[in-house]
Coordinates of C-alpha atoms (C1' of nucleotides) in Angstrom, one line a residue:
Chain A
X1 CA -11.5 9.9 -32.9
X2 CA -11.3 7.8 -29.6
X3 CA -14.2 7.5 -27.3
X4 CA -13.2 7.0 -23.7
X5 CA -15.5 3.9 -22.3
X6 CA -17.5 5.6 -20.1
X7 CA -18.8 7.7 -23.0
X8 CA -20.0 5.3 -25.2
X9 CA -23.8 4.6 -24.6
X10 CA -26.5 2.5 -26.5
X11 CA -27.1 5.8 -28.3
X12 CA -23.8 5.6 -30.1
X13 CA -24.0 4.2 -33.4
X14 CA -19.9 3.8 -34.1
X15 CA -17.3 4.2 -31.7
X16 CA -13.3 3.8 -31.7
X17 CA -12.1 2.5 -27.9
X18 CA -8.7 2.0 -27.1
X19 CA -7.8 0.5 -23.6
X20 CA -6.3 -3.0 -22.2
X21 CA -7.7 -6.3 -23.1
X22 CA -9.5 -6.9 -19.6
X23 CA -10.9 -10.7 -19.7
X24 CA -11.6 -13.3 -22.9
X25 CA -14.5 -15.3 -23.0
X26 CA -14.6 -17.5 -26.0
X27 CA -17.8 -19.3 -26.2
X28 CA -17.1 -21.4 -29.4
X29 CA -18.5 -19.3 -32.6
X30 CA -18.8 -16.2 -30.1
X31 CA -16.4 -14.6 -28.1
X32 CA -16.4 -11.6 -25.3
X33 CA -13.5 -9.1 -24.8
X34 CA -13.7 -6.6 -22.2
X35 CA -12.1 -4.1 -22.8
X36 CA -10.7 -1.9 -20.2
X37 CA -9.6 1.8 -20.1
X38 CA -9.3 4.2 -16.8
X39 CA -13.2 5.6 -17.0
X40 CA -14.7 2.2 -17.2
X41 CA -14.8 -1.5 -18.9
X42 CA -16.6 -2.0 -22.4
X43 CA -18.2 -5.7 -23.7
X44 CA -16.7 -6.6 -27.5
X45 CA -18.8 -8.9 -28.7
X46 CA -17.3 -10.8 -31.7
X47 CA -19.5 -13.3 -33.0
X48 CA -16.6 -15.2 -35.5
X49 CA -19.1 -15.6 -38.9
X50 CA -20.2 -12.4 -39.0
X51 CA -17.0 -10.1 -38.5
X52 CA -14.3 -9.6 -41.4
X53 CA -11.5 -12.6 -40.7
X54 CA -8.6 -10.6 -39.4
X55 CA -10.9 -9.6 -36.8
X56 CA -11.5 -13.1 -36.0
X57 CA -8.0 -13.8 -36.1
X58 CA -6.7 -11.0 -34.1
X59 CA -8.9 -12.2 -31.3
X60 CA -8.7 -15.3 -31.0
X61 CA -4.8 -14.7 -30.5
X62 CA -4.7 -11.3 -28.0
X63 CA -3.1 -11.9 -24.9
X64 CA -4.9 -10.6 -21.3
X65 CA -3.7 -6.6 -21.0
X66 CA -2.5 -6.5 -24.4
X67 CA -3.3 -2.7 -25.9
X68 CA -5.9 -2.6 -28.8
X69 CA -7.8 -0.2 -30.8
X70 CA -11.0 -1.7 -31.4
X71 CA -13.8 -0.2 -33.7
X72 CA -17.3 -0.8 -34.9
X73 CA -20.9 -0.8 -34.2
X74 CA -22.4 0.2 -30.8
X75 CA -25.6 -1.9 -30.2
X76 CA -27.8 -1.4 -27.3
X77 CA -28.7 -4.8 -26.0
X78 CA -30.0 -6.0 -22.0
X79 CA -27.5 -8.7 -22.5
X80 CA -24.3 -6.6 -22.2
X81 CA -23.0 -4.9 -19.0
X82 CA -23.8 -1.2 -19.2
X83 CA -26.5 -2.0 -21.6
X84 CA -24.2 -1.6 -24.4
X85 CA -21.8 -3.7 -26.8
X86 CA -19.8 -3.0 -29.2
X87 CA -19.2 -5.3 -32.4
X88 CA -15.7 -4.8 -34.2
X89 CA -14.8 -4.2 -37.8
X90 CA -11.6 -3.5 -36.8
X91 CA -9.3 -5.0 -33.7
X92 CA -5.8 -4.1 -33.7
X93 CA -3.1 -5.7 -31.6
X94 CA -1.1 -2.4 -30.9
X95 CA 1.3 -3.6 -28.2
X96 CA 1.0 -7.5 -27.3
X97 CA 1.1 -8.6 -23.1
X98 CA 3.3 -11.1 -22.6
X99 CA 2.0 -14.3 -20.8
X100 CA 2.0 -15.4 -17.9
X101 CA 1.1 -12.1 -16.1
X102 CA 2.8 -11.6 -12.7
X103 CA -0.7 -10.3 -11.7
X104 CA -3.9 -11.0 -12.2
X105 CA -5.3 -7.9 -13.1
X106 CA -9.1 -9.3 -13.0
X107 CA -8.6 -10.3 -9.3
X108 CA -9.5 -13.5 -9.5
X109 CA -6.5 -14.8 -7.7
X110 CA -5.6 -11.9 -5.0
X111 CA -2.1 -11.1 -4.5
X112 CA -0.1 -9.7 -1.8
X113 CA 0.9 -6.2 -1.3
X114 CA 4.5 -7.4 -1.8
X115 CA 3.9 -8.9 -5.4
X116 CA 1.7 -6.1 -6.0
X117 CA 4.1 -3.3 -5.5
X118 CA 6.7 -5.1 -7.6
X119 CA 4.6 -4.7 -10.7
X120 CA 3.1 -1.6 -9.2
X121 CA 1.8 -0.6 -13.2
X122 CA 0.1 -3.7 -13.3
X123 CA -1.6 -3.5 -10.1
X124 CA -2.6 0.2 -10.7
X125 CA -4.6 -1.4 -14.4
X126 CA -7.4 -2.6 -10.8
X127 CA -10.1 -0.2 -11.0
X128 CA -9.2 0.2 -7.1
X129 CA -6.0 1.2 -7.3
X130 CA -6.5 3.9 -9.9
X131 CA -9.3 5.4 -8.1
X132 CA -6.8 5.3 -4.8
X133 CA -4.7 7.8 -7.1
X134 CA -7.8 9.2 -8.5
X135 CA -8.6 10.1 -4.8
X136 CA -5.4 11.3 -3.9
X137 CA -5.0 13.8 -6.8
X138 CA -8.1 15.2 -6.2
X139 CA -6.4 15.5 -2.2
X140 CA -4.1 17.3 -3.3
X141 CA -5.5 19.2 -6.3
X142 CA -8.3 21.3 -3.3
X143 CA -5.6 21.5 -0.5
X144 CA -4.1 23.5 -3.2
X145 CA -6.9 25.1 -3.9
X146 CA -8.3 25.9 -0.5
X147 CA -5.4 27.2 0.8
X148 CA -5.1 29.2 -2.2
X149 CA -8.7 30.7 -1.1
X150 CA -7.3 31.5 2.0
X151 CA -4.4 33.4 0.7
X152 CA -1.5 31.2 1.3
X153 CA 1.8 31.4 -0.8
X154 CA 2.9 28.2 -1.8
X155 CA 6.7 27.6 -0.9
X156 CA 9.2 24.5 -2.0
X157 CA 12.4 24.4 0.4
X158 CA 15.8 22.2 0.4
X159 CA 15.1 18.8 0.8
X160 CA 18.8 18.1 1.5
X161 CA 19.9 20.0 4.5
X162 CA 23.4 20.3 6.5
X163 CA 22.3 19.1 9.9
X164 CA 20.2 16.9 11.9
X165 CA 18.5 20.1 13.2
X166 CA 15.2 19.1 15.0
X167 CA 16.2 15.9 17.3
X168 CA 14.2 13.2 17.0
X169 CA 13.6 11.1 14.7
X170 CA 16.6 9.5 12.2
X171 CA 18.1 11.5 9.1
X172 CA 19.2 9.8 6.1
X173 CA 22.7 10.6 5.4
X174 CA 24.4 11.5 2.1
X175 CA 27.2 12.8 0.5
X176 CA 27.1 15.8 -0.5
X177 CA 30.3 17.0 -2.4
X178 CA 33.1 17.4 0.4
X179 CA 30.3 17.5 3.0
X180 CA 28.0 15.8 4.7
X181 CA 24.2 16.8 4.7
X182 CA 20.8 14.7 5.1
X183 CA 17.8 14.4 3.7
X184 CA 15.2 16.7 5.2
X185 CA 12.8 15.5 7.8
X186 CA 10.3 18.3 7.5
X187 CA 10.1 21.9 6.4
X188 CA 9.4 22.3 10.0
X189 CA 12.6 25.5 10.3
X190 CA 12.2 26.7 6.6
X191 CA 8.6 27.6 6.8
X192 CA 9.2 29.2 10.4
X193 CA 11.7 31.4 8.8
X194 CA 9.3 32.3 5.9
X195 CA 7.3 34.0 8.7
X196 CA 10.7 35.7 9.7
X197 CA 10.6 37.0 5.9
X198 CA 6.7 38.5 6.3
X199 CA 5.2 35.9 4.0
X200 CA 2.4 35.5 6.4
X201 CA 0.9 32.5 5.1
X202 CA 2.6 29.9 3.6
X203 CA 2.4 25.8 2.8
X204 CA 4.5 23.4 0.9
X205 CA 3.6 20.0 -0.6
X206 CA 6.5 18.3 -0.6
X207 CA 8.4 14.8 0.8
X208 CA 9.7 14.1 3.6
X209 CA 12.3 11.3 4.9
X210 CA 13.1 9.8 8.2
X211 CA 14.8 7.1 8.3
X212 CA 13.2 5.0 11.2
X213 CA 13.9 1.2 10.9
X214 CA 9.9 0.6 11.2
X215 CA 7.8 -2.4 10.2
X216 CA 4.2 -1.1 10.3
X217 CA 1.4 -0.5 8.0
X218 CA 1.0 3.0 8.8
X219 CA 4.5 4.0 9.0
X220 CA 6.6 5.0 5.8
X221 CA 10.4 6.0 5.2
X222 CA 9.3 9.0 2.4
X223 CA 6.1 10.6 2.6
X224 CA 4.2 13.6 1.6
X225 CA 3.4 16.5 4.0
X226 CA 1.0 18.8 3.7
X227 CA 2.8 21.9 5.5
X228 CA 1.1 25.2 6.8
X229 CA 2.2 28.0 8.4
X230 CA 0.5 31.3 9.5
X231 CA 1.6 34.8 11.1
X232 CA -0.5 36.5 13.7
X233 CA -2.6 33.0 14.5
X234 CA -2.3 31.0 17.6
X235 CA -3.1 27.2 17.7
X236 CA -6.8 27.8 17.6
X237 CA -6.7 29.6 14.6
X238 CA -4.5 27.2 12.4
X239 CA -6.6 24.0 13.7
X240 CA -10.0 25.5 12.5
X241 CA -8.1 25.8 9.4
X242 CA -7.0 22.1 9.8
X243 CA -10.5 20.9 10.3
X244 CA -11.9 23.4 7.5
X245 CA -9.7 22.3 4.9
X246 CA -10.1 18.2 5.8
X247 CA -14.3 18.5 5.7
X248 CA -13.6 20.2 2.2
X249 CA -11.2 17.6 1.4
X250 CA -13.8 15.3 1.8
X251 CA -16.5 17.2 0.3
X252 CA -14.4 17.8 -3.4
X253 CA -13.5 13.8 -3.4
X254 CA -17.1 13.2 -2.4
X255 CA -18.3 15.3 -5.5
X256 CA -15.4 14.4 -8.0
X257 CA -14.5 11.2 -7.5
X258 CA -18.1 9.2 -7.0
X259 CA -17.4 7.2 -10.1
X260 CA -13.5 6.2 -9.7
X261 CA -14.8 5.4 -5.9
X262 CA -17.8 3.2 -7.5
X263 CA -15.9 1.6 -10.2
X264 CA -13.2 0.9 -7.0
X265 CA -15.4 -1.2 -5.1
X266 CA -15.0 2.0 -2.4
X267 CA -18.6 3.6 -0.2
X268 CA -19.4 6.7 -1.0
X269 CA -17.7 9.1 1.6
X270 CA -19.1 10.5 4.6
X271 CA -18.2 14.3 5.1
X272 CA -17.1 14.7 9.0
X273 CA -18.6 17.6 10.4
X274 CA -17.0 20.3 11.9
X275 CA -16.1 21.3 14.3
X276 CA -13.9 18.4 15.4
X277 CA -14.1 18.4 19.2
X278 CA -11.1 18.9 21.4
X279 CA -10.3 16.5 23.6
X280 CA -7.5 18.3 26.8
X281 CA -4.5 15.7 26.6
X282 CA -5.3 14.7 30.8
X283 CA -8.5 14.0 29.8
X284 CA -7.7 11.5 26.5
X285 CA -4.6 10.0 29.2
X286 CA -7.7 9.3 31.6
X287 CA -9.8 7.5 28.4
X288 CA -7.0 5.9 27.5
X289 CA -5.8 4.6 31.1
X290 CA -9.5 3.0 31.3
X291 CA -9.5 1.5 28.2
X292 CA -6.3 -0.9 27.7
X293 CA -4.0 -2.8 29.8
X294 CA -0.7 -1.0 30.2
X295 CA -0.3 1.8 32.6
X296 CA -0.4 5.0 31.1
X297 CA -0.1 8.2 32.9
X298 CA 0.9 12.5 32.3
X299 CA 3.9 13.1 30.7
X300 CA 3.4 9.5 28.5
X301 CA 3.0 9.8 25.1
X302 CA -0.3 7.9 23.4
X303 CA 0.9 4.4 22.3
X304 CA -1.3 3.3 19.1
X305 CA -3.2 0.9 21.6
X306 CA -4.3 4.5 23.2
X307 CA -5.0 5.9 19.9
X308 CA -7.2 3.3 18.9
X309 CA -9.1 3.0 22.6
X310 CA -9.1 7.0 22.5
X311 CA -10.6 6.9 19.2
X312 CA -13.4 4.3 19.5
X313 CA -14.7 6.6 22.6
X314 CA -14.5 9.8 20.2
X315 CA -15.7 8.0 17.1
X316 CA -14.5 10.2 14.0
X317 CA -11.9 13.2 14.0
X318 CA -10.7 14.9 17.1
X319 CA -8.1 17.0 18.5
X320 CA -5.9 16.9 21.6
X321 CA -5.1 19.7 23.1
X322 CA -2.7 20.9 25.7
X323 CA -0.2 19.0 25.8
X324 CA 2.5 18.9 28.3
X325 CA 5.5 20.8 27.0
X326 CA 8.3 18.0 28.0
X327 CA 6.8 15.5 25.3
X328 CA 6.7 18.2 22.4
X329 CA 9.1 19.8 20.1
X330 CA 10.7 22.8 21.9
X331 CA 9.3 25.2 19.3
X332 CA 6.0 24.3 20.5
X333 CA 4.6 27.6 22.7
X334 CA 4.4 27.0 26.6
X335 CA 0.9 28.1 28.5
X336 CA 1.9 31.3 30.1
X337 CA -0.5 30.4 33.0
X338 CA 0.8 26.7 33.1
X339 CA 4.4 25.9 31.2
X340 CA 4.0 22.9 32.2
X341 CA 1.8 22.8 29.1
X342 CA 2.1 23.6 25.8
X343 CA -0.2 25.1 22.8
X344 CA -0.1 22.2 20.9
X345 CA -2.0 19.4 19.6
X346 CA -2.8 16.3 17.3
X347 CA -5.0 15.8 14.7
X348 CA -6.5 12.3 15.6
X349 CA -8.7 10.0 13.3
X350 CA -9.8 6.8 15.4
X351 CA -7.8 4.7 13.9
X352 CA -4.1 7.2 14.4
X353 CA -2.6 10.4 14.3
X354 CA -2.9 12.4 10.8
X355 CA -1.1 15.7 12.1
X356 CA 0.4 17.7 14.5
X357 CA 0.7 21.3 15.1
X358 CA 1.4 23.9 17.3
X359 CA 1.2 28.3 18.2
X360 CA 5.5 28.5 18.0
X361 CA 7.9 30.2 20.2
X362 CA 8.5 33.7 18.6
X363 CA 10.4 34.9 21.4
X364 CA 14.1 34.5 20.4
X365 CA 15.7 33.9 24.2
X366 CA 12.5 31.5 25.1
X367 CA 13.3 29.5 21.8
X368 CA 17.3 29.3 22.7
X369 CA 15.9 28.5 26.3
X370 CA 13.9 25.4 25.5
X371 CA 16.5 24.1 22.8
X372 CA 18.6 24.0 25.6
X373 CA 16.2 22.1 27.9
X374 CA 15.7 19.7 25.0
X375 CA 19.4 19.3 25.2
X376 CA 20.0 20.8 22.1
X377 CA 23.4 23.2 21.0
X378 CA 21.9 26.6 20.0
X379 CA 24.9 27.1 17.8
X380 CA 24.2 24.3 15.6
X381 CA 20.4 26.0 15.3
X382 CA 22.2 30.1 14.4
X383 CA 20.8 29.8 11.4
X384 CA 17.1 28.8 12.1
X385 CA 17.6 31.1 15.2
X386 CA 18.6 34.2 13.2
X387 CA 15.2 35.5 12.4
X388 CA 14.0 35.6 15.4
X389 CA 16.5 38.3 16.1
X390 CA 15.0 40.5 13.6
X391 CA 11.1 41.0 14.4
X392 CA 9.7 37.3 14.5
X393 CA 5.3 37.6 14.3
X394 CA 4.0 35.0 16.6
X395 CA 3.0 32.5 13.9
X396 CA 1.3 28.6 14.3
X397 CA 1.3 26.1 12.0
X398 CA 0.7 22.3 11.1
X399 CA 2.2 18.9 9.0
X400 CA -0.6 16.4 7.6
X401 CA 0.4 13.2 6.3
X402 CA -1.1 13.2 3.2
X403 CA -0.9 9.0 2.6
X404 CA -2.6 8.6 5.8
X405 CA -5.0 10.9 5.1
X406 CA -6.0 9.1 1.9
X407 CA -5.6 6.0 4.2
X408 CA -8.4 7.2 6.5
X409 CA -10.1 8.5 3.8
X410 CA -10.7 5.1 2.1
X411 CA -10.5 2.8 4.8
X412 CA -7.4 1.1 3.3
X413 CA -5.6 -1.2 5.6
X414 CA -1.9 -0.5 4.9
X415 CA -0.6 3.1 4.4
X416 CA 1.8 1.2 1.2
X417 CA -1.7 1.4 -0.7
X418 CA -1.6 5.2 -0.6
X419 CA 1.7 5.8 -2.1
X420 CA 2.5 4.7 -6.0
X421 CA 5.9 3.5 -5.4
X422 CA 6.6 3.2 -1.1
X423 CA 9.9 3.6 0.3
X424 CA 9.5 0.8 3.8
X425 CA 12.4 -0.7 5.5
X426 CA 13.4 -3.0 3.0
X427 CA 11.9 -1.6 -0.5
X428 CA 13.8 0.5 -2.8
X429 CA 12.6 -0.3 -6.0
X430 CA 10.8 -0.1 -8.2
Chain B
rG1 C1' 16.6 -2.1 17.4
rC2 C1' 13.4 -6.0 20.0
rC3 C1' 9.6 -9.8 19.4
rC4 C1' 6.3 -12.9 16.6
rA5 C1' 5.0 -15.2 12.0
rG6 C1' 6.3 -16.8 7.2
rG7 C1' 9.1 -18.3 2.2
rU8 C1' 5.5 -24.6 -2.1
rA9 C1' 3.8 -23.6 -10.1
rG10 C1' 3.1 -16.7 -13.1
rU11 C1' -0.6 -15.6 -8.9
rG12 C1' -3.2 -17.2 -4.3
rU13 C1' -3.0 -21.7 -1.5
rA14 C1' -3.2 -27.3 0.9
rG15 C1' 0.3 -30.2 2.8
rU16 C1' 3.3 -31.7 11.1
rG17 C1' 8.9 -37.7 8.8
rG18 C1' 7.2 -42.7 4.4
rC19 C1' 0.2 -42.6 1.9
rC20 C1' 4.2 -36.5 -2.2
rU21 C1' 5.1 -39.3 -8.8
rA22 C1' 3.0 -32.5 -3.8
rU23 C1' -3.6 -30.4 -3.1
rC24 C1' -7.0 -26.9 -4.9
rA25 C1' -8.1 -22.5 -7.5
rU26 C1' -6.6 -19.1 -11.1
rG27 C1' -3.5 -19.0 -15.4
rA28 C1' -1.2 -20.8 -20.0
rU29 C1' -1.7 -24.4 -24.3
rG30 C1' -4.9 -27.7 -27.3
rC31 C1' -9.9 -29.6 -28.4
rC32 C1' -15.6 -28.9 -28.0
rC33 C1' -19.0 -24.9 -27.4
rU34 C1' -23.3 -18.4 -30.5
rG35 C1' -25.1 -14.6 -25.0
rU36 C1' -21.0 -14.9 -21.5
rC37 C1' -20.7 -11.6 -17.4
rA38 C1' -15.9 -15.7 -11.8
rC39 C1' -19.0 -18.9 -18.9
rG40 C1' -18.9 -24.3 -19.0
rG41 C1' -16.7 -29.3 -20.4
rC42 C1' -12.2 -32.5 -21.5
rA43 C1' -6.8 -33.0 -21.7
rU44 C1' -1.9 -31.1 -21.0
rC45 C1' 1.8 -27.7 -18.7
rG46 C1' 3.8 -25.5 -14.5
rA47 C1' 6.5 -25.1 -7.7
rC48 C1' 8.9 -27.1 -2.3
rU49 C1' 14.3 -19.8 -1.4
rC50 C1' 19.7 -21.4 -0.8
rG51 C1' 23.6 -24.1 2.0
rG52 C1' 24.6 -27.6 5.8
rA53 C1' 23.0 -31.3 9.6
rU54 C1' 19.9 -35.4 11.7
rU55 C1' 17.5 -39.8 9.5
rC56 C1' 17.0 -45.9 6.1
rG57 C1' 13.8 -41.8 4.3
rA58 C1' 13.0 -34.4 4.8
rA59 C1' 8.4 -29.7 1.6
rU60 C1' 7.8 -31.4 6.8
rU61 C1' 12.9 -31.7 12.2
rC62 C1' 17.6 -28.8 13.5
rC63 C1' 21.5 -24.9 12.3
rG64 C1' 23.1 -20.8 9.2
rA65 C1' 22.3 -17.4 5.2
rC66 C1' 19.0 -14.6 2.2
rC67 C1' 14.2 -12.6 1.5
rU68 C1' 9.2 -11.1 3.4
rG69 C1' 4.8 -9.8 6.5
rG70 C1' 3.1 -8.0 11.2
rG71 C1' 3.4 -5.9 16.3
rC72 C1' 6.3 -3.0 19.6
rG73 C1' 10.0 0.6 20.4
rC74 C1' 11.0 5.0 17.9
rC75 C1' 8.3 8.4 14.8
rA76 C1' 10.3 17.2 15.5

RNA sequence: GCCCAGGUAGUGUAGUGGCCUAUCAUGAUGCCCUGUCACGGCAUCGACUCGGAUUCGAAUUCCGACCUGGGCGCCA
């Protein structure tokens, strides 16, 4: 039976590994294979005399990140990494790695991002990568299961949709039979009208495309949103759910993933505390208006220069609040004190925005009112309006970015690093 | 979409008109080497994105194409 690397210990007598063929050191009569597989890297030690002479043979010809099953003799010796070495009987050459490699997965030599994600299954062989994805599924695997807790239902809607029904930001257009359709830019309406249906809580996991000729490291053309909606809650209710379910986030990576994160070069993570503060939006415009050049005033939207000033004055996760209503979606609820203001807000880290939210208009005339403001048809909207007609609850919700989540998470420079396989401006494959 | 920067061995780089038969590292191949952990030593292999122009001479200057990175705009 195989023994994943991180299992075998000095105690071992006789272990079988499989895994890559990491780095080759041949010293002459003695040579050292490490031996790589996703839990951790193993020293074969293979002095030549003393092993049978296919083993000899078998390594002195291996290519770097060829596949082998190695087996033999665990001996517990301060010479070896991990206190522990294993010497072969056996070392077979089960799928040979051509050379040159378009990578060097030992990172001796560094690559860019660029050469990287063309040989995206070579580059995920680092330690670092893997524990990137490591750190990621775990994301995903307690959103799940925190929202779970709290009684959601988890939905999947169309990801190809007639119309460009929000405004905004670009669609991608396809064909679609004899028609013309798009590819979904969130599940923004969907989810809304599963709170028309009485589902009361609901969040999808899903992609989402816009089509936004961008050249940025934070900015991506699919991504993956986390997606929550609730009946009966206003704004205040779904962002101490926000907050909740990103300090548990944090807390189940913090407890599962310590090794991938160690074996990844990464620090252990700090938990933020909650709760975040909220920062009123004329207050972060008056931060912001002190701290970089451009004039910025109400009604602006923050530019990532006042993100990043914003965010070095708050120092870890914050909300704005109270927006003005012009510069959000019109679904987002107007103050009825001040309409001038809305009951929405951002989910900020220092370094950018990881979500948005808002309480919704449930009121069916108010909604077709503030479509129309927006300069929006109604008619093209009759069948996201529809259930509104019907006994709408007053419902809020929220999207989170889930790559620049893990981004933030890990510190990682370009939002590319979070995703296996990025769709950018110019990449389409692999 | 606008602006800036860039494209040199498999990978990462040096190279601002002749000293380039192109630097260094890593890698690959061969030889030596029994405790490496970025093993070490010796030798060899391997590259100027493409097309045009200027010039006695272009990796280097200019024009175009293609490709790429980044910033901004935009991002319900």
């Amino acid at each position: 039976m195989r023994t994943p690397i991180a299992k075998v210990t000095p105690g071992l007598e006789h272990a079988k590994v499989v895994g890559f063929v990491h780095e080759i050191r041949d010293l002459g009569g003695l040579t050292f294979v490490l031996l790589r597989d996703r839990t951790g890297i193993l020293q074969v030690t293979v002095p030549k005399k003393r092993v049978p002479p296919g083993v000899a043979e078998a390594v002195r010809s291996v290519s770097r990140e060829s596949v082998v099953v190695v087996s033999g003799k665990i001996a517990a010796t301060e010479k070896a990494p991990g206190g522990r070495e294993l010497v072969p009987s056996s070392f077979e050459v089960v799928s040979r790695a051509e050379s040159p490699l378009p990578l060097d997965v030992a990172e001796k030599v560094p690559a860019e991002i660029d050469t990287r994600l063309d040989v995206r299954f070579l580059d995920a062989r680092r330690p670092r990568i893997a524990a990137i994805f490591e750190v990621r599924s775990a994301v995903l695997h307690e959103v799940a299961r925190f929202l779970h807790r709290h009684e959601f239902v988890q939905i999947t809607t169309p990801k190809i949709v007639a119309a460009a029904t929000e405004g905004g930001t670009e669609l991608f257009p396809i064909a679609y039979f004899e028609k013309e359709a798009f590819l979904n830019q969130s599940p923004q309406l969907y989810k809304q009208m599963m709170m028309g249906a009485g589902f009361e809580k609901v969040f999808e996991i899903g992609p989402i495309f816009r089509a936004e000729e961008h050249n940025t490291t934070r900015h991506l053309n699919e991504a993956t949103s986390i997606d929550v909606e609730a009946s009966f809650a206003d704004q205040e209710d779904v962002m101490h759910l926000l907050e909740d379910l990103v300090s548990s986030c944090y807390g189940h990576v913090a407890a599962t993933c310590a090794d991938a994160l160690g074996r990844g070069g990464f620090e252990p993570l700090d938990v933020p505390r909650t709760p975040f503060p909220r920062l009123p939006y004329t207050e972060a415009i008056e931060i912001a208006a002190d701290g970089i050049e451009e004039p910025i005033g109400f009604g602006d939207d923050l530019s990532p220069a006042a993100e990043r000033a914003i965010g070095e004055e708050m120092g870890g996760h914050y909300f704005v609040v109270d927006w003005p209503t012009a510069i959000r979606p019109y679904y987002a609820m107007p103050y009825d004190d001040d309409p001038s203001l809305c009951r929405a807000f951002d989910l900020m880290h220092p370094r950018m925005e990881l979500s948005s939210g808002a309480q919704r208009v449930h009121d069916h005339e108010m909604l077709e009112r503030q479509l129309v403001a927006k300069g929006l048809d109604p008619a093209s909207f009759e069948f996201y309006l529809r259930p509104f007609r019907y006994g709408m609850p007053p419902h809020a919700g929220w999207g989170l970015g889930v790559e620049r989540f893990v981004m933030t998470m890990l510190g990682l420079s370009n939002v590319r690093e979070a995703v296996l396989f990025p769709r950018d401006r110019h990449r389409l494959v692999p």
